Short mmCIF file of C-alpha atoms in Angstrom, two decimals:
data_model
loop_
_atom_site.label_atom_id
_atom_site.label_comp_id
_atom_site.label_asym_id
_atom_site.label_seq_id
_atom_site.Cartn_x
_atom_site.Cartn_y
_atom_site.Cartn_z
CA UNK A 1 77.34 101.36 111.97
CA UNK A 2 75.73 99.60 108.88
CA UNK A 3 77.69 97.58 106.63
CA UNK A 4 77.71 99.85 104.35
CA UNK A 5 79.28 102.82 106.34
CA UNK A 6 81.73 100.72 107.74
CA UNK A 7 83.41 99.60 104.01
CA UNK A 8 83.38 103.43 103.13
CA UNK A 9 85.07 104.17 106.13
CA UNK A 10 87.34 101.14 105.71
CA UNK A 11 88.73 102.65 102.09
CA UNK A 12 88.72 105.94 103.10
CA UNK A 13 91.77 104.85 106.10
CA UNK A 14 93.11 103.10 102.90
CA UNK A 15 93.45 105.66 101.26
CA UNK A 16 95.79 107.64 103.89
CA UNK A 17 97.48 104.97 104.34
CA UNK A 18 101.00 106.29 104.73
CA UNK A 19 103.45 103.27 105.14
CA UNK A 20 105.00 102.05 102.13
CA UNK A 21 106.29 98.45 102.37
CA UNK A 22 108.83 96.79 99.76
CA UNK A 23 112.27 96.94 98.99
CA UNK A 24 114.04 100.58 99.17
CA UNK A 25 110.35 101.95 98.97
CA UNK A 26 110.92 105.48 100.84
CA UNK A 27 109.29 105.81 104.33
CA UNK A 28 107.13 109.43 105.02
CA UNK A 29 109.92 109.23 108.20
CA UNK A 30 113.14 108.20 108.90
CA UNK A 31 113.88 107.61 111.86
CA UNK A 32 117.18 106.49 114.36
CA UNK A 33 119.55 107.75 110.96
CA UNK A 34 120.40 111.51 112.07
CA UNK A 35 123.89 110.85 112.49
CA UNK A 36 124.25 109.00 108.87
CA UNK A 37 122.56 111.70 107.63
CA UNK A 38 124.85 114.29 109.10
CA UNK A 39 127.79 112.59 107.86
CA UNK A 40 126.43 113.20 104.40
CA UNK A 41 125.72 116.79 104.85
CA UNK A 42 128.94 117.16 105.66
CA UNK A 43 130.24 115.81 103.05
CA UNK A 44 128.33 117.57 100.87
CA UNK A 45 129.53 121.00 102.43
CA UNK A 46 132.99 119.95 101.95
CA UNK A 47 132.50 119.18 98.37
CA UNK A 48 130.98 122.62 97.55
CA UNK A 49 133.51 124.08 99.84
CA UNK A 50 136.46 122.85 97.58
CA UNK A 51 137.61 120.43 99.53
CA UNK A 52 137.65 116.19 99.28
CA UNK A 53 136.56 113.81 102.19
CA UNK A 54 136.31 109.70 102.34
CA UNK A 55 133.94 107.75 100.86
CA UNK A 56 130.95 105.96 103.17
CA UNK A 57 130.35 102.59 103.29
CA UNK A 58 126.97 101.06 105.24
CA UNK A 59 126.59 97.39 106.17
CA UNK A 60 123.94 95.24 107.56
CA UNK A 61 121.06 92.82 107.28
CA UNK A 62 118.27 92.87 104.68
CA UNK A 63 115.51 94.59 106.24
CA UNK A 64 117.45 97.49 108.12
CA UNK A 65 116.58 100.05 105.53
CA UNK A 66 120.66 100.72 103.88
CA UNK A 67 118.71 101.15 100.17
CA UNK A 68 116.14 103.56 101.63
CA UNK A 69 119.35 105.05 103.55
CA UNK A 70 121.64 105.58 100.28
CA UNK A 71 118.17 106.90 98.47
CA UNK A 72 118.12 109.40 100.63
CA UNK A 73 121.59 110.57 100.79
CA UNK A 74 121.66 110.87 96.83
CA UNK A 75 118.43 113.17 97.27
CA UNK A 76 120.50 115.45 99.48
CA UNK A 77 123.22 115.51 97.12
CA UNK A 78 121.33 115.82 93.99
CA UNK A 79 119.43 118.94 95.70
CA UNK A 80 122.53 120.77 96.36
CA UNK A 81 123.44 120.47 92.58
CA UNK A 82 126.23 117.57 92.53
CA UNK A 83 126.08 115.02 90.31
CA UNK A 84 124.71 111.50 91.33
CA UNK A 85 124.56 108.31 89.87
CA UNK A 86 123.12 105.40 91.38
CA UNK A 87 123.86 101.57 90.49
CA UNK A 88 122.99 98.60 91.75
CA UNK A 89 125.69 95.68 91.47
CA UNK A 90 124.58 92.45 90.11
CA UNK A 91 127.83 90.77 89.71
CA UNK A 92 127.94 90.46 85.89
CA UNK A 93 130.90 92.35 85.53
CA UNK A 94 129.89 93.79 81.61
CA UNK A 95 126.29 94.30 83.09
CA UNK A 96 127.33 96.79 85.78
CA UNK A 97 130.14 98.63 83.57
CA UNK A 98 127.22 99.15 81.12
CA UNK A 99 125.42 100.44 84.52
CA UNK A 100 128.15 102.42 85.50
CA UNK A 101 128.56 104.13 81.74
CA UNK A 102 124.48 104.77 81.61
CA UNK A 103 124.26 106.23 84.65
CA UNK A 104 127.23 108.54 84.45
CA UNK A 105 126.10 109.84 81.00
CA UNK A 106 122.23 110.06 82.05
CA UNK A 107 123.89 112.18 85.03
CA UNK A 108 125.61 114.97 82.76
CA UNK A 109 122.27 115.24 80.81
CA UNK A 110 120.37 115.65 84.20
CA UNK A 111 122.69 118.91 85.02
CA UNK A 112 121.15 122.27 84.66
CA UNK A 113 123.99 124.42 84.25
CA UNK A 114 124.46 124.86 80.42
CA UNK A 115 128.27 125.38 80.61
CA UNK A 116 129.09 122.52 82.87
CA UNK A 117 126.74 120.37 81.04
CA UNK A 118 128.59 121.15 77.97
CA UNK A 119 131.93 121.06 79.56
CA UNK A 120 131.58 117.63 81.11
CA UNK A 121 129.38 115.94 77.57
CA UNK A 122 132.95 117.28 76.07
CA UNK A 123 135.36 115.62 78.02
CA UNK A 124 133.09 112.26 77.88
CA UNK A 125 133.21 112.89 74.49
CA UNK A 126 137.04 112.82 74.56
CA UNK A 127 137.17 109.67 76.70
CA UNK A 128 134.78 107.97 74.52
CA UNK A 129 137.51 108.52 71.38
CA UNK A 130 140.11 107.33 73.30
CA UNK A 131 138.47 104.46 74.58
CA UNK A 132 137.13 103.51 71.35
CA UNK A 133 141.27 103.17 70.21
CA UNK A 134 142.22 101.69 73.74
CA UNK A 135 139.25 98.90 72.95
CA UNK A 136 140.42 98.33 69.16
CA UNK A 137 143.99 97.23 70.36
CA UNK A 138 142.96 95.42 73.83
CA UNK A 139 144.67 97.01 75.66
CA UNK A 140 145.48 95.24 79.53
CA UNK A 141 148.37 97.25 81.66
CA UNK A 142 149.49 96.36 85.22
CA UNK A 143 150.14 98.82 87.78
CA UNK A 144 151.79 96.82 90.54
CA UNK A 145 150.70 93.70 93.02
CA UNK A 146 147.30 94.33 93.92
CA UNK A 147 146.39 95.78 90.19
CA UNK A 148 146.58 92.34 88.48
CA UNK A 149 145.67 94.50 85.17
CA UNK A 150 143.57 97.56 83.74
CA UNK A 151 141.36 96.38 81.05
CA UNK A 152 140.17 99.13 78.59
CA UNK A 153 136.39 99.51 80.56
CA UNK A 154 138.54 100.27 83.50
CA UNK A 155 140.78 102.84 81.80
CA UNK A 156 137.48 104.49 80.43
CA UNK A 157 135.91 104.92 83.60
CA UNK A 158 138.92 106.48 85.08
CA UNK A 159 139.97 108.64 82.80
CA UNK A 160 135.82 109.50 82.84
CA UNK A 161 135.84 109.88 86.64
CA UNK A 162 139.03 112.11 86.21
CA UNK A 163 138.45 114.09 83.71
CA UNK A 164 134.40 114.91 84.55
CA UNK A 165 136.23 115.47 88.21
CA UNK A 166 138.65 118.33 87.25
CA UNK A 167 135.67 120.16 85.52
CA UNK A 168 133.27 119.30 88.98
CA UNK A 169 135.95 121.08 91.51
CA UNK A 170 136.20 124.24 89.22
CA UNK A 171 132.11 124.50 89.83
CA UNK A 172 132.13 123.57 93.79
CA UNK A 173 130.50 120.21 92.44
CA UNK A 174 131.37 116.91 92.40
CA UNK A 175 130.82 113.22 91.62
CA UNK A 176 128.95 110.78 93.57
CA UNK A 177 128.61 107.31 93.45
CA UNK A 178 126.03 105.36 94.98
CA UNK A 179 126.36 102.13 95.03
CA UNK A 180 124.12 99.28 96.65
CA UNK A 181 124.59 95.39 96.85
CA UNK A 182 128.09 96.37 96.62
CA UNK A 183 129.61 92.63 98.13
CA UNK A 184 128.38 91.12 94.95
CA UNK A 185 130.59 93.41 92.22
CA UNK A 186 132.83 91.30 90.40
CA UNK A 187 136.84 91.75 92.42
CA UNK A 188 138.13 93.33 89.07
CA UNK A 189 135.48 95.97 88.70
CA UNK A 190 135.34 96.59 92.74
CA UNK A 191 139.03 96.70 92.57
CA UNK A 192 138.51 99.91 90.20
CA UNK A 193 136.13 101.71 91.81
CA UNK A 194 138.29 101.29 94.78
CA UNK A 195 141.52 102.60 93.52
CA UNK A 196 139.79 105.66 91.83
CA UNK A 197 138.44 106.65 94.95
CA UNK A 198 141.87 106.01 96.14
CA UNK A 199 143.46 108.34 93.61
CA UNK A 200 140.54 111.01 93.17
CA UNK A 201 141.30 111.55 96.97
CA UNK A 202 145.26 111.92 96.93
CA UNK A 203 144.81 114.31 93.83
CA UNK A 204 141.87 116.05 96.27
CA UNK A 205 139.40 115.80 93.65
CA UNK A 206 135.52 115.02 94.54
CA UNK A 207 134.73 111.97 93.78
CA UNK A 208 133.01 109.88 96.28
CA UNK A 209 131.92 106.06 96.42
CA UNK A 210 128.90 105.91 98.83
CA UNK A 211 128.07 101.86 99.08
CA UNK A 212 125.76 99.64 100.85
CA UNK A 213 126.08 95.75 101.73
CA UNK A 214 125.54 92.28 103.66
CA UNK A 215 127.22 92.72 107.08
CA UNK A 216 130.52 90.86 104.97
CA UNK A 217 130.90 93.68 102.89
CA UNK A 218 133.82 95.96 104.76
CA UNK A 219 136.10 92.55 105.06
CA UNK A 220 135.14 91.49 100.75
CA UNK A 221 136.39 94.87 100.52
CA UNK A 222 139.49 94.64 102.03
CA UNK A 223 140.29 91.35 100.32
CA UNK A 224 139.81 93.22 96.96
CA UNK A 225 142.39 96.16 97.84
CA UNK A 226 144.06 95.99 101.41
CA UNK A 227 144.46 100.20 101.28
CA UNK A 228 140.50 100.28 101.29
CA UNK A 229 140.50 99.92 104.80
CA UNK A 230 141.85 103.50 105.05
CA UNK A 231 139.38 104.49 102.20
CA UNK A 232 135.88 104.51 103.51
CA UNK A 233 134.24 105.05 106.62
CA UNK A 234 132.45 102.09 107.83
CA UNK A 235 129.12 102.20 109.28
CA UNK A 236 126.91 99.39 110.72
CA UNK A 237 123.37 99.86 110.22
CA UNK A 238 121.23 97.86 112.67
CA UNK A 239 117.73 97.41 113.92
CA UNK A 240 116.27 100.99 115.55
CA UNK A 241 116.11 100.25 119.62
CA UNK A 242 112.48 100.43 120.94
CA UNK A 243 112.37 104.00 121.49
CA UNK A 244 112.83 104.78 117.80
CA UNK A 245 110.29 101.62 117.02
CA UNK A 246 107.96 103.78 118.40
CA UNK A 247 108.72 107.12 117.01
CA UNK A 248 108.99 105.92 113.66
CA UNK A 249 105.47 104.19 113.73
CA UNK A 250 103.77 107.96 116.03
CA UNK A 251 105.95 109.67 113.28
CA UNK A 252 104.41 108.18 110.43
CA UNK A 253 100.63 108.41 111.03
CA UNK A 254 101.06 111.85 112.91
CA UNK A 255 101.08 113.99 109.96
CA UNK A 256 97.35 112.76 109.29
CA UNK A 257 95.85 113.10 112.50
CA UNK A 258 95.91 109.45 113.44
CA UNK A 259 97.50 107.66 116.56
CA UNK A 260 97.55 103.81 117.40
CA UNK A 261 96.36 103.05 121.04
CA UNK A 262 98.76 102.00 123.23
CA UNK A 263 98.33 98.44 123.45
CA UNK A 264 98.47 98.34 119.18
CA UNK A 265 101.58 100.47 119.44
CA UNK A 266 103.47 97.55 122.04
CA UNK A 267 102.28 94.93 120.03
CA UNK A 268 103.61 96.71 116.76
CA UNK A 269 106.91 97.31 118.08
CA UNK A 270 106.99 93.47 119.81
CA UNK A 271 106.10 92.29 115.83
CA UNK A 272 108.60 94.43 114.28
CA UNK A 273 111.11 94.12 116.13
CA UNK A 274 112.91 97.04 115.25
CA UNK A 275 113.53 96.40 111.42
CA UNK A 276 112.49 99.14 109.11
CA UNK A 277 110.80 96.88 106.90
CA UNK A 278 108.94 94.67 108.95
CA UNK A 279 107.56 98.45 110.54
CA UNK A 280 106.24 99.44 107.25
CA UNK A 281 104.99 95.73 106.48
CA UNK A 282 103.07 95.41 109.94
CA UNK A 283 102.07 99.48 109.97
CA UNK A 284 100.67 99.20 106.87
CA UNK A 285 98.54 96.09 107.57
CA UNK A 286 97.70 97.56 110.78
CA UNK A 287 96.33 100.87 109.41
CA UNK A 288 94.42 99.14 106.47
CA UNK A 289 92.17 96.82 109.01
CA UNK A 290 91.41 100.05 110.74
CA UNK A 291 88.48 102.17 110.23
CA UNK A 292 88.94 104.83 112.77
CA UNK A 293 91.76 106.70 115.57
CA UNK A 294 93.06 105.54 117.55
CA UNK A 295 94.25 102.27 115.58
CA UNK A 296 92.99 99.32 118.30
CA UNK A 297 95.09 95.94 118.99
CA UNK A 298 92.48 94.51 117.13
CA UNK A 299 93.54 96.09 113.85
CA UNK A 300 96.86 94.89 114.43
CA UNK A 301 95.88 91.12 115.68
CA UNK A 302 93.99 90.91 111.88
CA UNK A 303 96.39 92.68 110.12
CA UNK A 304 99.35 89.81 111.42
CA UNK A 305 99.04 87.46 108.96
CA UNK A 306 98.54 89.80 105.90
CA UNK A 307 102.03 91.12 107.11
CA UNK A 308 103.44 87.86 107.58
CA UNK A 309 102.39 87.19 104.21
CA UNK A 310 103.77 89.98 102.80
CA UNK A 311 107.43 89.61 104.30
CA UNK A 312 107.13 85.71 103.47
CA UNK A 313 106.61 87.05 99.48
CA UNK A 314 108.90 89.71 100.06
CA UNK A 315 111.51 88.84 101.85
CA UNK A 316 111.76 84.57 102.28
CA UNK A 317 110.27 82.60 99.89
CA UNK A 318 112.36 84.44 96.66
CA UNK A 319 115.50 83.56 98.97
CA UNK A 320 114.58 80.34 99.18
CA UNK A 321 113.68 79.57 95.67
CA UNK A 322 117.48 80.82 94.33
CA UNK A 323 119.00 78.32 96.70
CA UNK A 324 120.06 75.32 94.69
CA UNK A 325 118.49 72.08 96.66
CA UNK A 326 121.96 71.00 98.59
CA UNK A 327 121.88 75.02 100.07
CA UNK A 328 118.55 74.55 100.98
CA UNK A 329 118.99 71.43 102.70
CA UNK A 330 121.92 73.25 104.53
CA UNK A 331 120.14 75.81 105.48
CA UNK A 332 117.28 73.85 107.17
CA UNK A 333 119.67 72.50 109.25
CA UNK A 334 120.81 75.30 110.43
CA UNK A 335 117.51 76.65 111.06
CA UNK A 336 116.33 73.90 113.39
CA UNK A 337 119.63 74.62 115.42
CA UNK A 338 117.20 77.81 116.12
CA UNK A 339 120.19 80.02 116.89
CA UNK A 340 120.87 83.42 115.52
CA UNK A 341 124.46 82.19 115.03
CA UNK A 342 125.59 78.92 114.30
CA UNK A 343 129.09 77.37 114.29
CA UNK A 344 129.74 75.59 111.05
CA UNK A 345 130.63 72.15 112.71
CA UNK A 346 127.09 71.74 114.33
CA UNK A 347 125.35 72.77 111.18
CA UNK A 348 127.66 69.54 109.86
CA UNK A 349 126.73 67.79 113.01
CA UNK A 350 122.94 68.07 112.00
CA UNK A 351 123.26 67.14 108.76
CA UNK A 352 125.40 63.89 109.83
CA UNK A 353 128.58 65.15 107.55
CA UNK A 354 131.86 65.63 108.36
CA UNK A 355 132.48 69.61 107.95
CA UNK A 356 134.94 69.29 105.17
CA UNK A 357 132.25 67.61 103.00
CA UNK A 358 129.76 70.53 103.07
CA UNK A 359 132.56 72.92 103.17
CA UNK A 360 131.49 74.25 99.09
CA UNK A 361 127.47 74.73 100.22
CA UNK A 362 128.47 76.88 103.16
CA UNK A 363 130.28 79.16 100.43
CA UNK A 364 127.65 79.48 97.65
CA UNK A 365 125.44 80.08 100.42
CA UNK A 366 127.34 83.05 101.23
CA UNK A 367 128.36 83.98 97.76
CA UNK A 368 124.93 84.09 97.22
CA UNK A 369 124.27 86.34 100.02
CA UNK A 370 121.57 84.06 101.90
CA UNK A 371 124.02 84.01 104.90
CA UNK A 372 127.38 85.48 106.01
CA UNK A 373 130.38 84.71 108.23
CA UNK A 374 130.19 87.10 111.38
CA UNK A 375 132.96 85.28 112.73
CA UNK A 376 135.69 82.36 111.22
CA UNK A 377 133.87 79.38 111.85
CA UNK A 378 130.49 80.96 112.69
CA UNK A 379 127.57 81.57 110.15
CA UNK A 380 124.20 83.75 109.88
CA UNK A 381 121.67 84.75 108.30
CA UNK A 382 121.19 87.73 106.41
CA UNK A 383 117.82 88.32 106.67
CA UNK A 384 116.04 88.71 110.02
CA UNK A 385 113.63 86.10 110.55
CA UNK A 386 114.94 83.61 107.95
CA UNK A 387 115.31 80.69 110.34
CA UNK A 388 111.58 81.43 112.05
CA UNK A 389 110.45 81.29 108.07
CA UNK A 390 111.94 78.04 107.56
CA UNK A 391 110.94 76.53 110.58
CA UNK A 392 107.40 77.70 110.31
CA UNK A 393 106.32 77.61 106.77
CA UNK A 394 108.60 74.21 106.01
CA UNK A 395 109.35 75.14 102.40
CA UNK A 396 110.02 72.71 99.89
CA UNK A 397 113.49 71.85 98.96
CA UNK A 398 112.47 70.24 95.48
CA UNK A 399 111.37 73.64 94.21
CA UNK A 400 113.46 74.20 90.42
CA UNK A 401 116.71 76.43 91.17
CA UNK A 402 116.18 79.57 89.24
CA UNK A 403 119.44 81.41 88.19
CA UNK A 404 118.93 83.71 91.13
CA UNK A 405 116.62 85.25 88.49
#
C-alpha cells in the first residue's frame, strides 16, 4: 500500500472514531453502571407513581466517570417528562444560587405541557414577589442548632422548590436536582439544599438531590447537617474490574464492525487500568494510529504517548498549576513516597518539618480537591495517576498560582 492509500485509509478510521475523551464527554457505552442505573429508574417510577424516595449521592476519584454517570441519569429523567436541572458547584456561594435560579427557570420553559408550564412560571412568579420584599428588608431567621440562619436566597429557593413541588406531584412529575462537584458548595448553601431534601421528603413531595463528589464528599456532608446521613444513599464509584475494561473497549468499536486483536486489547486494559477516562483517552489514540481491523499492538504502542499527553493536559498539569508553590512542594513529597496512601507524618518526614508546621498546606490541598483524607491521619490523591505524573514529568513548582481559574 502506497503512501497515498495508506493516509486515506488512516482518516477514514478517524473518522469512525467512536471514543470521546475529556471531561463528562458521553461514552457510545457504559459499562460496569447497571445497578446505578437501576437505582435511577426506580426512582423515576416512584416519582411518576406518586410516591417520594431518597436522594443519591456518588463519590469517587476524578477519572471514574461520576459526571458522565449523573449525565446520564438526568437523560433518563428528562425522557420520562420530569423536570431536571443540572449545576455544577463552584464554591462562590452567589455564583451557584444564580446557577441554581437559571437553571430552575430555564427548566419550567423546557416543559412541554402548556398547563404545567403555566402553572409552575405562576408560582415562580409568586416566589419571585415575595422574595423581592423578603430581599428589601434582609431578612435572616434561625430555625434551630444546625440552621445557623435562612438568608432571603435560601427562603426563595425553598419556597421555589415547594411550591413548583406541590404543582409536580399533581402531574406524576417531579423535581430533580443534579448536582456535581458537590464537596466544594459553600456549608450555608449545601446546608439548604440539604434540609429541603430533608423536608420535601417528610411532606412526600418529589424533589430529589442527585450529587456527585471527591471520595470526601459523604463525610463534608455530614459535617454540614448530621440528619444527611439518613438523607441520601451513598454510592462509591470505582475503577471497572478487568472484565468490564474489556467490554467497554469490544463494546465501543463493535457497533462499527471493528475489533482490537488480542494482544492490543491486554495492553489497553494494562494502560487503562480500569478508569473510564484513561479508556476513552488510550481507545481513542489507539483507533486513530490504526488503519485497518483488527486494531494491532502496534497501534496502541504509537498511540501511548499521544494518550499520555492527553491525560497530562487533561487531567495533571491544570492540577498542578492551581496549586499555590508551598502545595506543590507538598505534594512532591508525597509523590516520591510512591504510595497510593500516605500517612501525613512521613509526608512531614520528607519534607524535614515537624507535622504541625505543614498542618495548613495539607488542608488547602484538600480544600482544593487535589487530595483527600481516606482515613484521619492518612492522605491521597484524587486523581489516579497523579503521583506517577509528578514523578515522571517533574513539573515546575515556580509556575504563577492561578486563582484555580
Amino acid at each position: 500500500m502506497n503512501t497515498v492509500d495508506s493516509t486515506r485509509r488512516k482518516e477514514a478510521m478517524h473518522a469512525l472514531n467512536p471514543f470521546a475523551p475529556g471531561a463528562g464527554r458521553q461514552p457510545k457505552e457504559l459499562v460496569g453502571r447497571e445497578q446505578e442505573l437501576e437505582i435511577m429508574d426506580r426512582i423515576i417510577a416512584r416519582t411518576k407513581a406518586g410516591y417520594s424516595d431518597r436522594g443519591l449521592v456518588y463519590s469517587g476519584l476524578r477519572g471514574v466517570g461520576k459526571t458522565v454517570l449523573l449525565l446520564r441519569m438526568k437523560d433518563m429523567a428528562a425522557s420520562q417528562g420530569l423536570i431536571t436541572v443540572r449545576m455544577e458547584a463552584t464554591g462562590n456561594e452567589t455564583h451557584d444560587y444564580e446557577l441554581l435560579f437559571d437553571g430552575i427557570s430555564k427548566a419550567i420553559l423546557r416543559e412541554r405541557r402548556g398547563t404545567l408550564r403555566q402553572k409552575m412560571l405562576d408560582s415562580l412568579k409568586h416566589v419571585n414577589e415575595v422574595s423581592f420584599e423578603l430581599g428589601v428588608i434582609k431578612t435572616s431567621i434561625g430555625f434551630g442548632n444546625e440552621d445557623k440562619g435562612i438568608s432571603s436566597d435560601s427562603l426563595r429557593l425553598e419556597m421555589m422548590v415547594e411550591e413548583l413541588c406541590r404543582e409536580l406531584k399533581k402531574e406524576g412529575s417531579g423535581l430533580f436536582l443534579f448536582i456535581d462537584e458537590f464537596q466544594v458548595m459553600s456549608s450555608d448553601l449545601m446546608g439548604t439544599i440539604i434540609g429541603l431534601q430533608h423536608s420535601m421528603g417528610q411532606e412526600d413531595l418529589p424533589f430529589y438531590v442527585i450529587a456527585a463528589g471527591l471520595p470526601n464528599l459523604p463525610g463534608v456532608l455530614t459535617k454540614s447537617r448530621s440528619y444527611a446521613e439518613r438523607l441520601f444513599q451513598y454510592k462509591r464509584i470505582g475503577r471497572l474490574p478487568e472484565d468490564e475494561t474489556r467490554e467497554c473497549f469490544e463494546k465501543t468499536i463493535s457497533k462499527i464492525n471493528v475489533r482490537f486483536d488480542d494482544d492490543a486489547l491486554n495492553r489497553l486494559i494494562e494502560l487503562s487500568k480500569g478508569y473510564p477516562y484513561f479508556i476513552q483517552a488510550y481507545g481513542s489514540a489507539a483507533f486513530d494510529e490504526s488503519e485497518s481491523s483488527p486494531i494491532p499492538l502496534s497501534a496502541v504502542i504509537k498511540g501511548e504517548p499521544i494518550a499520555q499527553a492527553s491525560l497530562d493536559s487533561g487531567l495533571y498539569e491544570s492540577r498542578w498549576q492551581r496549586a499555590r508553590p508551598l502545595e506543590r512542594e507538598y505534594m512532591r513529597a508525597m509523590a516520591s513516597l510512591e504510595k497510593s496512601v500516605c500517612s501525613s507524618a512521613e509526608i512531614a518526614e520528607r519534607l524535614g518539618r515537624p507535622p504541625a508546621d505543614v498542618v495548613r498546606v495539607r488542608k488547602g490541598i484538600i480544600d482544593s480537591g487535589l487530595a483527600y483524607a481516606p482515613e484521619r491521619g492518612l492522605l491521597a490523591f484524587t486523581v489516579p495517576g497523579m503521583g506517577d505524573f509528578i514523578r515522571r514529568a517533574a513539573p515546575s513548582e515556580e509556575q504563577t498560582y492561578d486563582d484555580r481559574a
